[in-house]
């Protein structure tokens, strides 16, 4: 009976030890907040129909005619070029975060920020980093050039998402990953 009691004590001590290790390990785990990442939906844009140079798009005091339009409109004029332009200012909720741009289009597009080409959006979507470690109140001018090659074109969605600082490095390294099949 004494041997059985000692086995129970040893078993109890081992269980307590394992639970203590588990609890200590959990305290070291950095769990992400359940608060969602701030998102800025970019719906209303200034548009210009017709091809222009990038310099013309970003020129201040330009005489180019721009009209206001919500994204999601479909146009069918083959080979027609449309420029979409929007000025944004990062809100306080984006401070010290990495800001990712995400665009969805039905025809190929090119995204520019402050006159510099950032990335291309294929026939479905494209994403890129706007800024690492953002500063609230910083302003940017974003322009998207779309050309209708296939008879139907639409700019469906444009969002900026503020992710915890450090995500930009992970995001930009995804192209460097190699998968063996």
CSV table of N, CA and C in Angstrom, one decimal, residues 58-178:
chain,number,residue,atom,x,y,z
A,58,UNK,N,0.6,63.9,-61.3
A,58,UNK,CA,1.0,64.4,-60.0
A,58,UNK,C,1.3,65.8,-60.0
A,59,UNK,N,1.2,66.5,-61.1
A,59,UNK,CA,1.5,67.9,-61.2
A,59,UNK,C,0.5,68.7,-60.4
A,60,UNK,N,1.0,69.6,-59.6
A,60,UNK,CA,0.2,70.5,-58.8
A,60,UNK,C,-0.3,71.7,-59.7
A,61,UNK,N,-1.4,72.2,-59.4
A,61,UNK,CA,-2.0,73.3,-60.2
A,61,UNK,C,-2.2,72.9,-61.6
A,62,UNK,N,-2.5,71.6,-61.9
A,62,UNK,CA,-2.7,71.2,-63.2
A,62,UNK,C,-4.1,71.6,-63.7
A,63,UNK,N,-4.2,71.7,-65.0
A,63,UNK,CA,-5.5,72.1,-65.6
A,63,UNK,C,-6.3,70.9,-66.1
A,64,UNK,N,-5.8,69.7,-65.8
A,64,UNK,CA,-6.5,68.5,-66.2
A,64,UNK,C,-7.8,68.4,-65.5
A,65,UNK,N,-8.8,67.9,-66.3
A,65,UNK,CA,-10.2,67.8,-65.8
A,65,UNK,C,-10.3,66.5,-65.0
A,66,UNK,N,-10.7,66.6,-63.8
A,66,UNK,CA,-11.0,65.4,-62.9
A,66,UNK,C,-12.4,65.4,-62.5
A,67,UNK,N,-13.1,64.2,-62.5
A,67,UNK,CA,-14.4,64.1,-62.0
A,67,UNK,C,-14.4,63.2,-60.8
A,68,UNK,N,-15.4,63.3,-59.9
A,68,UNK,CA,-15.5,62.4,-58.8
A,68,UNK,C,-16.3,61.2,-59.1
A,69,UNK,N,-15.8,60.0,-58.6
A,69,UNK,CA,-16.5,58.8,-58.9
A,69,UNK,C,-16.2,57.8,-57.8
A,70,UNK,N,-17.2,57.0,-57.5
A,70,UNK,CA,-17.0,55.8,-56.6
A,70,UNK,C,-16.4,54.7,-57.4
A,71,UNK,N,-15.6,53.9,-56.7
A,71,UNK,CA,-15.1,52.7,-57.4
A,71,UNK,C,-16.2,51.7,-57.5
A,72,UNK,N,-16.0,50.8,-58.4
A,72,UNK,CA,-17.0,49.7,-58.7
A,72,UNK,C,-17.8,49.9,-60.0
A,73,UNK,N,-17.5,51.1,-60.7
A,73,UNK,CA,-18.2,51.3,-61.9
A,73,UNK,C,-17.5,50.5,-63.0
A,74,UNK,N,-18.3,50.0,-63.9
A,74,UNK,CA,-17.8,49.2,-65.1
A,74,UNK,C,-17.8,50.0,-66.3
A,75,UNK,N,-16.7,49.9,-67.1
A,75,UNK,CA,-16.7,50.5,-68.4
A,75,UNK,C,-16.2,49.5,-69.4
A,76,UNK,N,-16.8,49.7,-70.6
A,76,UNK,CA,-16.6,48.7,-71.7
A,76,UNK,C,-15.8,49.2,-72.9
A,77,UNK,N,-15.4,50.4,-72.9
A,77,UNK,CA,-14.7,51.0,-74.1
A,77,UNK,C,-13.3,50.3,-74.1
A,78,UNK,N,-13.1,49.5,-75.2
A,78,UNK,CA,-11.9,48.7,-75.3
A,78,UNK,C,-10.7,49.7,-75.5
A,79,UNK,N,-9.6,49.3,-74.8
A,79,UNK,CA,-8.3,50.1,-74.8
A,79,UNK,C,-8.4,51.5,-74.2
A,80,UNK,N,-9.5,51.8,-73.5
A,80,UNK,CA,-9.6,53.1,-72.9
A,80,UNK,C,-8.8,53.1,-71.6
A,81,UNK,N,-8.2,54.2,-71.3
A,81,UNK,CA,-7.4,54.3,-70.1
A,81,UNK,C,-8.1,55.3,-69.1
A,82,UNK,N,-8.1,54.9,-67.9
A,82,UNK,CA,-8.7,55.7,-66.8
A,82,UNK,C,-7.7,55.8,-65.7
A,83,UNK,N,-7.5,57.1,-65.2
A,83,UNK,CA,-6.7,57.3,-64.1
A,83,UNK,C,-7.6,57.6,-62.9
A,84,UNK,N,-7.2,57.0,-61.8
A,84,UNK,CA,-7.9,57.3,-60.5
A,84,UNK,C,-6.9,57.9,-59.6
A,85,UNK,N,-7.3,59.0,-58.9
A,85,UNK,CA,-6.4,59.7,-58.0
A,85,UNK,C,-7.1,60.1,-56.7
A,86,UNK,N,-6.3,59.9,-55.6
A,86,UNK,CA,-6.9,60.2,-54.3
A,86,UNK,C,-5.8,60.7,-53.4
A,87,UNK,N,-6.1,61.7,-52.6
A,87,UNK,CA,-5.1,62.2,-51.6
A,87,UNK,C,-5.6,61.6,-50.2
A,88,UNK,N,-4.7,61.1,-49.5
A,88,UNK,CA,-5.1,60.5,-48.2
A,88,UNK,C,-4.2,61.0,-47.1
A,89,UNK,N,-4.7,61.1,-45.9
A,89,UNK,CA,-3.9,61.5,-44.7
A,89,UNK,C,-4.1,60.3,-43.7
A,90,UNK,N,-3.0,59.8,-43.2
A,90,UNK,CA,-3.1,58.7,-42.3
A,90,UNK,C,-3.6,59.2,-40.9
A,91,UNK,N,-4.6,58.4,-40.4
A,91,UNK,CA,-5.2,58.8,-39.1
A,91,UNK,C,-4.4,58.3,-37.9
A,92,UNK,N,-4.7,58.8,-36.7
A,92,UNK,CA,-4.0,58.4,-35.5
A,92,UNK,C,-3.9,56.9,-35.3
A,93,UNK,N,-5.0,56.2,-35.7
A,93,UNK,CA,-5.0,54.7,-35.5
A,93,UNK,C,-3.9,54.0,-36.3
A,94,UNK,N,-3.3,54.7,-37.3
A,94,UNK,CA,-2.3,54.1,-38.1
A,94,UNK,C,-0.9,54.3,-37.6
A,95,UNK,N,-0.8,55.1,-36.5
A,95,UNK,CA,0.5,55.6,-36.0
A,95,UNK,C,1.4,54.3,-35.5
A,96,UNK,N,2.6,54.3,-35.9
A,96,UNK,CA,3.6,53.3,-35.6
A,96,UNK,C,3.2,51.9,-36.1
A,97,UNK,N,2.5,51.9,-37.2
A,97,UNK,CA,2.1,50.6,-37.8
A,97,UNK,C,2.6,50.6,-39.2
A,98,UNK,N,2.7,49.4,-39.8
A,98,UNK,CA,3.0,49.2,-41.2
A,98,UNK,C,1.7,49.2,-42.0
A,99,UNK,N,1.7,50.1,-43.0
A,99,UNK,CA,0.5,50.3,-43.8
A,99,UNK,C,0.6,49.5,-45.1
A,100,UNK,N,-0.4,48.6,-45.4
A,100,UNK,CA,-0.4,47.8,-46.6
A,100,UNK,C,-1.5,48.3,-47.5
A,101,UNK,N,-1.2,48.5,-48.8
A,101,UNK,CA,-2.3,48.9,-49.7
A,101,UNK,C,-2.7,47.6,-50.4
A,102,UNK,N,-4.1,47.5,-50.6
A,102,UNK,CA,-4.6,46.3,-51.3
A,102,UNK,C,-5.6,46.8,-52.3
A,103,UNK,N,-5.4,46.4,-53.6
A,103,UNK,CA,-6.3,46.9,-54.6
A,103,UNK,C,-6.9,45.7,-55.4
A,104,UNK,N,-8.1,45.8,-55.8
A,104,UNK,CA,-8.8,44.7,-56.6
A,104,UNK,C,-9.3,45.4,-57.9
A,105,UNK,N,-8.9,44.8,-59.0
A,105,UNK,CA,-9.4,45.4,-60.3
A,105,UNK,C,-9.7,44.2,-61.2
A,106,UNK,N,-10.5,44.5,-62.2
A,106,UNK,CA,-10.9,43.4,-63.2
A,106,UNK,C,-10.0,43.5,-64.4
A,107,UNK,N,-9.2,44.5,-64.5
A,107,UNK,CA,-8.2,44.6,-65.6
A,107,UNK,C,-6.9,45.1,-65.0
A,108,UNK,N,-5.8,44.8,-65.7
A,108,UNK,CA,-4.5,45.2,-65.1
A,108,UNK,C,-4.4,46.6,-64.8
A,109,UNK,N,-3.7,46.9,-63.7
A,109,UNK,CA,-3.5,48.3,-63.3
A,109,UNK,C,-2.1,48.5,-62.7
A,110,UNK,N,-1.7,49.8,-62.6
A,110,UNK,CA,-0.4,50.1,-62.0
A,110,UNK,C,-0.7,51.2,-60.9
A,111,UNK,N,-0.1,51.0,-59.7
A,111,UNK,CA,-0.4,51.9,-58.6
A,111,UNK,C,0.9,52.7,-58.4
A,112,UNK,N,0.6,54.0,-58.2
A,112,UNK,CA,1.7,55.0,-58.0
A,112,UNK,C,1.4,55.7,-56.7
A,113,UNK,N,2.4,56.1,-56.0
A,113,UNK,CA,2.3,56.9,-54.8
A,113,UNK,C,3.3,58.1,-54.9
A,114,UNK,N,2.7,59.3,-54.8
A,114,UNK,CA,3.5,60.5,-54.9
A,114,UNK,C,4.4,60.5,-56.1
A,115,UNK,N,3.9,60.0,-57.2
A,115,UNK,CA,4.7,60.0,-58.5
A,115,UNK,C,5.6,58.8,-58.7
A,116,UNK,N,5.7,57.9,-57.8
A,116,UNK,CA,6.6,56.8,-57.9
A,116,UNK,C,5.8,55.5,-58.1
A,117,UNK,N,6.1,54.7,-59.1
A,117,UNK,CA,5.4,53.4,-59.3
A,117,UNK,C,5.7,52.5,-58.1
A,118,UNK,N,4.6,52.0,-57.5
A,118,UNK,CA,4.8,51.1,-56.3
A,118,UNK,C,4.7,49.6,-56.7
A,119,UNK,N,3.6,49.2,-57.4
A,119,UNK,CA,3.4,47.9,-57.8
A,119,UNK,C,2.3,47.8,-58.9
A,120,UNK,N,2.2,46.6,-59.4
A,120,UNK,CA,1.1,46.4,-60.4
A,120,UNK,C,0.1,45.5,-59.8
A,121,UNK,N,-1.2,45.7,-60.2
A,121,UNK,CA,-2.3,44.9,-59.8
A,121,UNK,C,-2.7,44.1,-61.1
A,122,UNK,N,-2.6,42.8,-61.0
A,122,UNK,CA,-2.9,42.0,-62.2
A,122,UNK,C,-4.4,42.1,-62.5
A,123,UNK,N,-5.0,41.0,-63.1
A,123,UNK,CA,-6.4,41.0,-63.4
A,123,UNK,C,-7.3,40.7,-62.3
A,124,UNK,N,-6.7,40.6,-61.1
A,124,UNK,CA,-7.6,40.4,-59.9
A,124,UNK,C,-7.2,41.3,-58.7
A,125,UNK,N,-5.9,41.3,-58.3
A,125,UNK,CA,-5.6,42.1,-57.2
A,125,UNK,C,-4.1,42.4,-57.2
A,126,UNK,N,-3.7,43.3,-56.3
A,126,UNK,CA,-2.3,43.6,-56.0
A,126,UNK,C,-2.2,44.3,-54.7
A,127,UNK,N,-1.1,44.0,-54.0
A,127,UNK,CA,-0.8,44.6,-52.7
A,127,UNK,C,0.6,45.1,-52.6
A,128,UNK,N,0.8,46.1,-51.8
A,128,UNK,CA,2.1,46.6,-51.6
A,128,UNK,C,2.2,47.4,-50.3
A,129,UNK,N,3.4,47.7,-49.8
A,129,UNK,CA,3.6,48.5,-48.6
A,129,UNK,C,3.6,50.0,-48.9
A,130,UNK,N,2.7,50.7,-48.3
A,130,UNK,CA,2.7,52.2,-48.4
A,130,UNK,C,3.8,52.7,-47.5
A,131,UNK,N,3.9,52.3,-46.3
A,131,UNK,CA,4.9,52.9,-45.4
A,131,UNK,C,5.1,51.9,-44.2
A,132,UNK,N,6.4,51.9,-43.7
A,132,UNK,CA,6.7,51.2,-42.5
A,132,UNK,C,6.7,52.2,-41.4
A,133,UNK,N,6.2,51.8,-40.2
A,133,UNK,CA,6.2,52.6,-39.0
A,133,UNK,C,5.6,54.0,-39.3
A,134,UNK,N,4.3,54.0,-39.7
A,134,UNK,CA,3.6,55.2,-40.1
A,134,UNK,C,3.6,56.3,-39.1
A,135,UNK,N,3.5,57.5,-39.6
A,135,UNK,CA,3.3,58.7,-38.7
A,135,UNK,C,1.9,59.2,-39.0
A,136,UNK,N,1.1,59.4,-37.9
A,136,UNK,CA,-0.2,59.9,-38.1
A,136,UNK,C,-0.1,61.3,-38.7
A,137,UNK,N,-1.0,61.7,-39.6
A,137,UNK,CA,-1.1,63.0,-40.2
A,137,UNK,C,-0.3,63.1,-41.5
A,138,UNK,N,0.5,62.0,-41.8
A,138,UNK,CA,1.3,62.1,-43.1
A,138,UNK,C,0.3,61.9,-44.3
A,139,UNK,N,0.5,62.7,-45.3
A,139,UNK,CA,-0.4,62.7,-46.5
A,139,UNK,C,0.4,62.1,-47.7
A,140,UNK,N,-0.4,61.4,-48.5
A,140,UNK,CA,0.1,60.8,-49.7
A,140,UNK,C,-0.9,61.0,-50.8
A,141,UNK,N,-0.4,61.0,-52.1
A,141,UNK,CA,-1.3,61.0,-53.2
A,141,UNK,C,-1.1,59.7,-53.9
A,142,UNK,N,-2.2,59.0,-54.1
A,142,UNK,CA,-2.2,57.7,-54.7
A,142,UNK,C,-2.9,57.8,-56.0
A,143,UNK,N,-2.3,57.2,-57.1
A,143,UNK,CA,-2.9,57.2,-58.4
A,143,UNK,C,-2.9,55.7,-58.9
A,144,UNK,N,-4.0,55.4,-59.6
A,144,UNK,CA,-4.1,54.0,-60.2
A,144,UNK,C,-4.4,54.2,-61.7
A,145,UNK,N,-3.6,53.6,-62.5
A,145,UNK,CA,-3.8,53.6,-64.0
A,145,UNK,C,-4.4,52.3,-64.4
A,146,UNK,N,-5.6,52.3,-65.0
A,146,UNK,CA,-6.2,51.1,-65.5
A,146,UNK,C,-6.4,51.3,-67.0
A,147,UNK,N,-6.2,50.2,-67.7
A,147,UNK,CA,-6.5,50.2,-69.2
A,147,UNK,C,-7.4,48.9,-69.5
A,148,UNK,N,-8.5,49.2,-70.2
A,148,UNK,CA,-9.4,48.1,-70.5
A,148,UNK,C,-8.9,47.4,-71.8
A,149,UNK,N,-8.3,46.2,-71.6
A,149,UNK,CA,-7.8,45.4,-72.7
A,149,UNK,C,-8.8,44.4,-73.1
A,150,UNK,N,-9.7,44.0,-72.2
A,150,UNK,CA,-10.6,42.8,-72.6
A,150,UNK,C,-12.1,43.1,-72.8
A,151,UNK,N,-12.5,44.4,-72.8
A,151,UNK,CA,-13.8,44.7,-73.1
A,151,UNK,C,-14.7,45.1,-71.9
A,152,UNK,N,-14.2,44.8,-70.7
A,152,UNK,CA,-14.9,45.1,-69.5
A,152,UNK,C,-13.9,45.4,-68.4
A,153,UNK,N,-14.0,46.5,-67.7
A,153,UNK,CA,-13.0,46.9,-66.7
A,153,UNK,C,-13.7,47.6,-65.5
A,154,UNK,N,-13.2,47.3,-64.4
A,154,UNK,CA,-13.7,47.9,-63.1
A,154,UNK,C,-12.6,47.9,-62.1
A,155,UNK,N,-12.6,49.0,-61.3
A,155,UNK,CA,-11.8,49.2,-60.1
A,155,UNK,C,-12.7,48.9,-59.0
A,156,UNK,N,-12.5,47.7,-58.3
A,156,UNK,CA,-13.5,47.1,-57.4
A,156,UNK,C,-13.3,47.6,-56.0
A,157,UNK,N,-12.0,47.5,-55.5
A,157,UNK,CA,-11.7,47.8,-54.1
A,157,UNK,C,-10.4,48.4,-53.9
A,158,UNK,N,-10.3,49.3,-52.9
A,158,UNK,CA,-9.0,49.9,-52.5
A,158,UNK,C,-9.0,50.1,-51.0
A,159,UNK,N,-8.1,49.4,-50.3
A,159,UNK,CA,-8.0,49.6,-48.8
A,159,UNK,C,-6.6,49.8,-48.4
A,160,UNK,N,-6.5,50.5,-47.3
A,160,UNK,CA,-5.2,50.6,-46.6
A,160,UNK,C,-5.4,49.9,-45.2
A,161,UNK,N,-4.6,49.0,-44.9
A,161,UNK,CA,-4.7,48.3,-43.6
A,161,UNK,C,-3.4,48.5,-42.8
A,162,UNK,N,-3.6,48.9,-41.5
A,162,UNK,CA,-2.5,49.2,-40.6
A,162,UNK,C,-2.3,47.9,-39.8
A,163,UNK,N,-1.1,47.4,-40.0
A,163,UNK,CA,-0.7,46.1,-39.3
A,163,UNK,C,0.4,46.5,-38.3
A,164,UNK,N,0.6,45.6,-37.3
A,164,UNK,CA,1.6,45.9,-36.3
A,164,UNK,C,3.0,46.1,-37.0
A,165,UNK,N,3.8,47.0,-36.4
A,165,UNK,CA,5.1,47.3,-37.0
A,165,UNK,C,5.9,46.0,-37.1
A,166,UNK,N,6.5,45.8,-38.2
A,166,UNK,CA,7.3,44.5,-38.5
A,166,UNK,C,6.7,43.7,-39.6
A,167,UNK,N,5.4,43.8,-39.8
A,167,UNK,CA,4.7,43.1,-40.8
A,167,UNK,C,5.2,43.4,-42.2
A,168,UNK,N,5.6,44.6,-42.4
A,168,UNK,CA,6.1,45.0,-43.8
A,168,UNK,C,7.3,44.2,-44.2
A,169,UNK,N,8.2,43.9,-43.2
A,169,UNK,CA,9.3,43.1,-43.5
A,169,UNK,C,8.9,41.7,-43.9
A,170,UNK,N,7.9,41.1,-43.2
A,170,UNK,CA,7.4,39.8,-43.5
A,170,UNK,C,6.7,39.8,-44.9
A,171,UNK,N,5.9,40.8,-45.1
A,171,UNK,CA,5.1,41.0,-46.4
A,171,UNK,C,6.1,41.1,-47.5
A,172,UNK,N,7.1,41.9,-47.4
A,172,UNK,CA,8.0,42.1,-48.6
A,172,UNK,C,8.9,40.8,-48.8
A,173,UNK,N,9.1,40.0,-47.8
A,173,UNK,CA,9.9,38.8,-48.0
A,173,UNK,C,9.1,37.6,-48.6
A,174,UNK,N,7.8,37.8,-48.8
A,174,UNK,CA,7.0,36.7,-49.3
A,174,UNK,C,7.4,36.3,-50.7
A,175,UNK,N,8.0,37.3,-51.5
A,175,UNK,CA,8.4,37.0,-52.9
A,175,UNK,C,9.7,36.1,-52.9
A,176,UNK,N,10.4,36.2,-51.8
A,176,UNK,CA,11.7,35.4,-51.7
A,176,UNK,C,11.5,34.0,-51.2
A,177,UNK,N,10.3,33.6,-50.9
A,177,UNK,CA,10.0,32.3,-50.4
A,177,UNK,C,10.0,31.3,-51.6
A,178,UNK,N,10.6,30.1,-51.4
A,178,UNK,CA,10.6,29.2,-52.5
A,178,UNK,C,9.9,27.9,-52.0
